[in-house]
Coordinates of C-alpha atoms in Angstrom, one line a residue:
M7 CA 61.6 -16.8 54.7
L8 CA 65.3 -16.3 54.0
R9 CA 66.0 -20.1 53.9
T10 CA 64.1 -20.5 51.0
G11 CA 66.4 -19.1 48.2
C12 CA 64.6 -15.9 47.6
R13 CA 66.7 -14.0 50.1
A14 CA 68.4 -11.3 47.8
A15 CA 65.2 -11.1 45.5
V16 CA 62.7 -9.8 48.5
S17 CA 62.7 -6.0 48.4
R18 CA 64.3 -4.5 51.5
R19 CA 62.8 -2.1 53.7
P20 CA 62.7 1.4 52.5
P21 CA 65.2 3.9 54.1
Q22 CA 64.6 5.3 57.6
G23 CA 62.2 8.2 57.3
S24 CA 61.1 7.7 53.9
A25 CA 57.3 6.9 53.1
P26 CA 56.5 3.2 52.6
R27 CA 55.8 2.4 48.9
R28 CA 52.7 1.0 48.5
L29 CA 52.7 -2.5 46.9
K30 CA 50.9 -3.4 43.5
R31 CA 48.7 -6.0 43.6
T32 CA 48.3 -8.7 40.4
P33 CA 44.9 -9.8 39.2
L34 CA 45.4 -13.1 41.1
D35 CA 46.0 -11.5 44.6
A36 CA 42.8 -12.5 46.2
L37 CA 43.2 -15.8 44.7
H38 CA 46.6 -16.3 46.4
R39 CA 45.3 -15.1 49.9
S40 CA 42.3 -17.4 49.8
R41 CA 44.6 -20.4 48.9
G42 CA 47.0 -19.4 52.0
G43 CA 49.7 -17.8 50.2
R44 CA 52.3 -16.1 52.2
M45 CA 52.4 -12.7 50.7
V46 CA 55.9 -10.9 50.5
P47 CA 57.4 -7.6 48.8
F48 CA 58.9 -8.5 45.6
A49 CA 60.0 -5.6 42.9
G50 CA 57.3 -3.4 44.0
W51 CA 54.6 -6.2 44.1
S52 CA 52.8 -8.1 46.6
L53 CA 53.5 -11.8 45.5
P54 CA 53.2 -15.1 47.2
L55 CA 56.6 -16.9 48.7
H56 CA 55.0 -20.1 49.2
Y57 CA 51.5 -21.7 50.0
E58 CA 50.3 -24.0 52.7
Q59 CA 52.4 -27.3 51.5
G60 CA 55.6 -25.2 51.7
H61 CA 58.4 -24.6 49.6
L62 CA 60.3 -27.9 49.4
Q63 CA 56.7 -29.8 48.5
S64 CA 55.7 -27.3 46.0
H65 CA 59.2 -27.4 44.2
L66 CA 59.2 -31.3 44.0
H67 CA 55.8 -31.1 42.9
T68 CA 56.8 -28.8 39.8
R69 CA 59.7 -31.2 39.0
S70 CA 57.2 -34.1 38.9
R71 CA 53.9 -33.0 38.3
C72 CA 52.7 -29.3 37.3
S73 CA 52.3 -26.1 39.0
L74 CA 50.9 -22.7 38.4
F75 CA 53.2 -19.3 39.0
D76 CA 51.8 -15.8 38.8
V77 CA 53.9 -13.7 36.6
S78 CA 51.9 -10.9 36.2
H79 CA 54.1 -8.5 37.7
M80 CA 56.3 -8.6 34.8
L81 CA 56.2 -5.8 31.9
Q82 CA 54.9 -6.9 28.8
T83 CA 55.2 -4.5 25.7
R84 CA 54.2 -4.2 22.2
V85 CA 56.7 -2.5 19.7
Y86 CA 54.8 -1.5 16.6
G87 CA 55.9 0.0 13.4
Q88 CA 57.8 -0.8 10.0
D89 CA 61.4 -0.4 11.7
R90 CA 60.4 -2.2 14.8
I91 CA 62.8 -4.8 14.2
R92 CA 65.8 -2.4 13.7
F93 CA 64.7 -0.4 16.6
M94 CA 64.8 -3.6 19.2
E95 CA 68.1 -4.3 17.5
S96 CA 69.6 -0.8 18.4
L97 CA 69.0 -1.8 22.0
V98 CA 69.3 -5.5 22.3
V99 CA 72.3 -8.1 21.0
G100 CA 70.2 -10.6 19.7
D101 CA 69.2 -11.5 16.1
I102 CA 65.4 -10.4 15.9
A103 CA 65.4 -9.9 12.2
E104 CA 66.1 -13.9 11.9
L105 CA 63.2 -14.8 14.0
K106 CA 60.3 -16.7 12.5
P107 CA 56.9 -15.5 12.5
G108 CA 55.8 -16.7 16.1
Q109 CA 59.4 -17.4 17.2
G110 CA 60.9 -15.6 20.3
T111 CA 64.2 -15.5 21.8
L112 CA 66.0 -14.3 25.3
T113 CA 68.0 -11.5 24.6
L114 CA 70.0 -8.8 26.6
L115 CA 69.4 -5.1 26.9
T116 CA 73.0 -3.5 27.1
N117 CA 74.6 -0.4 27.7
E118 CA 77.3 1.5 26.3
R119 CA 80.0 0.0 28.6
G120 CA 78.8 -3.6 27.5
G121 CA 77.1 -4.1 31.1
I122 CA 73.6 -6.2 31.0
M123 CA 70.7 -3.5 32.1
D124 CA 68.0 -6.4 31.5
D125 CA 67.5 -10.1 29.8
L126 CA 64.3 -9.8 27.7
I127 CA 62.1 -12.3 25.8
V128 CA 61.3 -10.9 22.3
T129 CA 58.8 -12.6 20.3
N130 CA 58.3 -12.0 16.6
T131 CA 54.5 -12.3 16.6
L132 CA 52.3 -13.6 13.7
E133 CA 50.6 -10.1 14.0
D134 CA 52.0 -6.7 13.5
H135 CA 54.0 -6.4 16.5
L136 CA 57.0 -7.6 18.6
Y137 CA 55.8 -8.9 21.9
V138 CA 58.3 -7.9 24.7
V139 CA 58.5 -9.0 28.3
S140 CA 60.5 -7.5 30.9
N141 CA 61.7 -8.2 34.7
A142 CA 59.6 -6.5 37.0
S143 CA 62.5 -4.8 38.7
C144 CA 63.5 -3.2 35.1
A145 CA 60.2 -2.1 33.9
D146 CA 60.4 1.6 34.7
K147 CA 64.1 1.4 33.1
D148 CA 63.2 -0.5 30.0
L149 CA 59.9 1.1 29.2
A150 CA 62.1 4.6 29.4
I151 CA 64.4 3.5 26.8
M152 CA 61.8 2.1 24.5
R153 CA 59.5 5.1 24.7
V154 CA 62.0 7.2 23.4
H155 CA 60.9 6.0 20.1
G156 CA 57.3 5.9 20.5
C157 CA 56.5 2.7 18.7
L158 CA 55.2 0.6 21.8
N159 CA 52.2 -0.1 23.8
P160 CA 52.4 -1.3 27.3
V161 CA 50.1 -4.4 27.5
G162 CA 47.3 -4.2 30.3
G163 CA 46.3 -7.8 31.6
G164 CA 47.3 -10.5 33.8
K165 CA 50.1 -13.3 33.0
A166 CA 50.1 -16.7 34.4
V167 CA 52.5 -19.4 34.1
S168 CA 51.8 -23.4 34.2
Q169 CA 55.1 -25.0 34.8
P170 CA 55.1 -28.6 34.0
P171 CA 56.7 -31.9 35.2
A172 CA 60.2 -33.1 34.6
S173 CA 59.1 -36.9 34.4
P174 CA 58.3 -38.7 31.4
G175 CA 54.7 -38.0 30.3
P176 CA 54.4 -34.0 29.8
S177 CA 51.4 -33.4 32.6
M178 CA 51.8 -29.6 31.9
A179 CA 50.9 -30.4 27.9
R180 CA 48.3 -33.1 28.9
V181 CA 46.7 -30.7 31.4
L182 CA 46.4 -27.6 28.8
Q183 CA 45.7 -29.5 25.7
T184 CA 42.2 -30.3 27.1
G185 CA 41.5 -26.6 26.9
L186 CA 43.1 -25.8 23.5
S187 CA 41.9 -26.1 20.1
D188 CA 45.5 -25.9 18.9
D189 CA 47.8 -28.6 19.2
L190 CA 50.4 -28.1 21.5
A191 CA 52.4 -30.6 20.0
K192 CA 53.3 -28.6 17.4
L193 CA 54.1 -26.0 19.3
S194 CA 57.9 -25.7 20.1
F195 CA 60.3 -24.1 23.0
M196 CA 60.5 -20.3 22.6
N197 CA 57.4 -20.2 20.0
S198 CA 54.1 -18.5 20.6
I199 CA 50.5 -18.3 19.4
T200 CA 47.4 -16.6 20.3
T201 CA 44.7 -18.9 21.1
T202 CA 41.7 -19.7 23.2
V203 CA 42.3 -21.2 26.5
F204 CA 39.7 -23.1 28.6
G205 CA 37.1 -20.9 26.8
V206 CA 39.5 -17.5 27.5
P207 CA 40.2 -15.8 23.8
G208 CA 43.0 -13.6 23.2
C209 CA 45.4 -15.6 25.2
R210 CA 49.2 -15.6 23.9
V211 CA 50.5 -19.0 24.8
T212 CA 54.5 -19.1 24.8
R213 CA 56.1 -22.5 25.2
C214 CA 58.9 -21.3 27.8
G215 CA 59.4 -21.4 31.5
Y216 CA 61.9 -20.4 34.3
T217 CA 62.5 -23.8 35.8
G218 CA 64.0 -25.7 33.1
E219 CA 60.9 -27.8 32.7
D220 CA 58.7 -28.0 29.9
G221 CA 56.3 -24.9 30.2
V222 CA 54.1 -22.2 28.9
E223 CA 53.5 -18.7 29.8
I224 CA 49.8 -17.3 29.4
S225 CA 49.3 -13.8 28.7
V226 CA 45.6 -13.5 29.4
P227 CA 43.1 -10.2 29.9
A228 CA 43.2 -9.2 33.3
G229 CA 39.5 -9.2 33.8
R230 CA 39.6 -13.1 33.1
A231 CA 42.7 -14.0 34.8
V232 CA 41.1 -15.2 38.0
E233 CA 38.9 -17.4 35.7
L234 CA 41.3 -19.4 33.8
A235 CA 43.8 -19.7 37.0
E236 CA 40.8 -21.6 38.9
Q237 CA 40.2 -23.7 35.9
L238 CA 43.9 -24.8 35.8
L239 CA 43.9 -25.1 39.4
G240 CA 40.7 -27.2 39.5
V241 CA 42.8 -29.9 38.0
P242 CA 44.2 -31.8 41.1
E243 CA 47.7 -32.4 39.9
V244 CA 48.0 -28.6 39.3
W245 CA 49.2 -26.9 42.1
P246 CA 49.7 -23.1 43.1
A247 CA 53.5 -22.4 43.5
G248 CA 55.1 -19.1 44.6
L249 CA 58.5 -17.3 44.5
A250 CA 60.5 -19.7 46.7
A251 CA 59.9 -22.6 44.4
R252 CA 60.5 -20.3 41.5
D253 CA 64.0 -19.4 42.5
S254 CA 65.4 -22.6 43.7
L255 CA 64.2 -24.2 40.4
R256 CA 65.8 -21.5 38.3
L257 CA 68.9 -21.9 40.3
E258 CA 68.8 -25.8 39.7
A259 CA 68.3 -25.1 35.8
G260 CA 71.3 -22.8 36.0
L261 CA 69.3 -19.7 34.9
C262 CA 70.4 -16.2 36.1
L263 CA 68.1 -13.8 38.1
Y264 CA 68.5 -10.4 37.1
G265 CA 69.9 -8.1 40.2
N266 CA 71.6 -11.0 41.4
D267 CA 73.6 -13.0 38.9
I268 CA 73.7 -10.4 36.1
D269 CA 73.3 -6.5 36.2
E270 CA 74.9 -3.5 34.7
T271 CA 78.5 -4.3 36.0
T272 CA 78.5 -7.8 34.2
T273 CA 78.6 -8.4 30.7
P274 CA 77.3 -11.2 28.4
A275 CA 81.1 -12.7 28.0
E276 CA 81.7 -12.8 31.7
A277 CA 78.1 -14.2 32.6
G278 CA 78.6 -17.1 29.9
L279 CA 75.6 -15.6 27.8
M280 CA 77.6 -15.2 24.6
W281 CA 75.1 -17.6 22.9
T282 CA 72.3 -14.8 23.0
L283 CA 74.5 -12.8 20.3
G284 CA 73.7 -14.2 16.7
K285 CA 76.8 -14.4 14.2
R286 CA 75.3 -11.4 12.3
R287 CA 75.2 -9.3 14.9
R288 CA 78.9 -9.9 16.2
M289 CA 80.0 -9.4 12.9
A290 CA 78.1 -6.1 12.3
M291 CA 79.2 -4.7 16.1
D292 CA 76.0 -2.8 15.8
F293 CA 74.7 -3.3 19.4
P294 CA 75.4 -1.1 22.6
G295 CA 78.8 -2.0 24.2
A296 CA 79.7 -4.3 21.2
A297 CA 83.4 -2.9 21.2
I298 CA 84.0 -3.7 24.6
I299 CA 82.1 -7.2 24.8
M300 CA 83.8 -8.1 21.5
A301 CA 87.3 -7.2 22.8
Q302 CA 86.3 -9.5 26.3
V303 CA 85.7 -12.4 23.7
K304 CA 89.0 -12.1 21.9
E305 CA 90.7 -11.4 25.2
K306 CA 89.0 -13.8 27.3
P307 CA 87.1 -12.2 30.4
K308 CA 89.1 -11.9 33.8
R309 CA 86.1 -13.4 35.6
K310 CA 83.2 -16.1 34.9
R311 CA 80.0 -17.0 36.2
V312 CA 80.2 -20.5 37.4
G313 CA 78.1 -23.4 39.4
L314 CA 79.0 -24.4 42.6
T315 CA 78.0 -27.6 44.7
S316 CA 78.7 -28.3 48.5
V317 CA 77.9 -30.2 51.5
G318 CA 77.3 -28.5 54.9
P319 CA 75.7 -25.2 55.9
P320 CA 73.8 -23.6 52.6
I321 CA 75.7 -21.0 50.3
R322 CA 74.0 -18.0 50.0
P323 CA 74.4 -14.5 48.0
H324 CA 77.6 -12.4 48.8
M325 CA 79.3 -15.1 50.4
A326 CA 83.0 -15.0 49.7
I327 CA 84.9 -17.6 47.4
L328 CA 88.4 -18.3 47.9
S329 CA 91.0 -20.7 46.4
S330 CA 92.3 -23.7 48.2
E331 CA 95.0 -21.3 49.3
G332 CA 92.6 -19.2 50.9
T333 CA 93.1 -16.4 48.7
P334 CA 89.5 -14.4 47.6
V335 CA 88.8 -15.0 43.8
G336 CA 85.0 -14.2 43.7
T337 CA 81.6 -13.9 45.2
V338 CA 78.3 -15.8 45.2
T339 CA 75.4 -14.1 43.5
S340 CA 72.8 -17.0 44.0
G341 CA 72.5 -19.9 46.4
C342 CA 70.2 -22.4 48.0
P343 CA 69.9 -26.2 49.1
S344 CA 68.9 -28.2 45.9
P345 CA 65.3 -30.1 47.0
S346 CA 65.9 -32.3 43.8
L347 CA 69.7 -33.2 44.3
G348 CA 70.0 -33.3 48.1
K349 CA 73.0 -30.9 48.2
N350 CA 73.6 -27.2 48.0
I351 CA 73.8 -25.6 44.5
A352 CA 75.0 -21.9 44.0
M353 CA 76.5 -19.9 41.2
G354 CA 78.8 -17.0 41.5
Y355 CA 81.7 -15.1 39.6
V356 CA 85.5 -16.1 40.1
E357 CA 88.7 -15.3 38.4
A358 CA 89.1 -17.0 34.9
A359 CA 91.9 -19.3 36.4
H360 CA 89.7 -20.9 39.0
S361 CA 86.4 -21.5 36.7
R362 CA 87.1 -24.9 35.2
A363 CA 84.8 -27.3 36.0
G364 CA 86.3 -29.7 38.9
T365 CA 87.9 -27.3 40.5
T366 CA 87.9 -27.4 44.1
L367 CA 87.4 -24.0 46.1
T368 CA 85.9 -23.3 49.2
V369 CA 83.3 -20.8 50.3
E370 CA 83.2 -18.7 53.6
V371 CA 80.3 -19.6 55.4
R372 CA 79.8 -17.8 59.2
K373 CA 83.5 -17.0 59.0
K374 CA 84.3 -20.7 58.5
Q375 CA 85.6 -22.2 54.8
H376 CA 83.6 -25.0 53.4
P377 CA 84.8 -26.8 50.6
A378 CA 82.9 -26.2 46.9
L379 CA 83.4 -27.6 43.7
V380 CA 82.7 -25.9 40.5
T381 CA 80.5 -27.5 38.6
K382 CA 78.7 -27.4 35.0
M383 CA 75.2 -25.9 34.8
P384 CA 72.4 -26.7 34.7
F385 CA 72.5 -28.7 38.0
V386 CA 69.3 -30.7 37.0
P387 CA 69.1 -31.4 32.9
T388 CA 66.5 -29.0 31.5
Q389 CA 63.1 -30.5 29.7
Y390 CA 62.4 -28.0 26.6
Y391 CA 60.4 -29.3 24.2
M392 CA 61.1 -29.3 20.5
A393 CA 58.3 -30.3 18.1
K394 CA 59.3 -33.2 16.0

């Protein structure tokens, strides 16, 4: 299990003497088990790590064909009210006001110290609300913050993700289009519609994804989640996929995992996520931690998130990153062997002086130092779709 790349993402055993916390189950739990899913704890939920075909084949299948991921554990929230945009902008760094109807964006929930409390997707729906998707591990925290203003509604229901191919010929689009009345070719990356999917009405289809591939997330009423998933999995080229493949795919795409690569001790400037701040927000400096974050931009952060590649033993989270002289300069936050590239990939934070692509560093693996090269991310080119 720990060799899959999900090492730091799997929930740890509760402290001795404490009552074990009962894991929540998604609407697709029975389906996972019937298909041989190896269930593990993740952020308080029981989710599949992988299926009978194993992690490697699942990862490669997602890159070449199409896979189905269950992300029902993530928090979905509707934010209502005339001041919903102003309210959301008081919490996050993104320019929510500039979003067109149906358009969404990745943004960061920050604290007064400039730390990242969560990374969210906020969509300006065609209806009368904002649609917000939060990480499961941050659900209670995020909801508590948003509930202060009392203008939101947690969404019940399942949320399944159809992740497509990286090869020419959009397998995901071809598979999904057969069950849609809307033209998927008109739906660009980070845009969303509410539609009927394979006969299931009221589904929110958002063109995005956590693998770097052209994908969609489908938010579906819980009572019909199994029905929709079974229809999608009835297509021979669609395989179910679990946490292991999701983690190695997102790492190849250079995407952060909250709790590993970003948390309340890291800032957008350190994490290389300043692109999430719109020009208007930078000028206004009206988001939590703005003074600290913008000062870091001006003065340059002392540490930066970087990508690393290596050969030899795999690089894992918490391993020390050393300079060529053997001096500690940083720490690995995520790492695994890349099924697509056939070498080790990782990301972590290093002192700014050692962050330039092409810099040779070393990583300490089992008390031995192994060469690692600072490498630009993404490691595998992304395939996000933009309508013409």
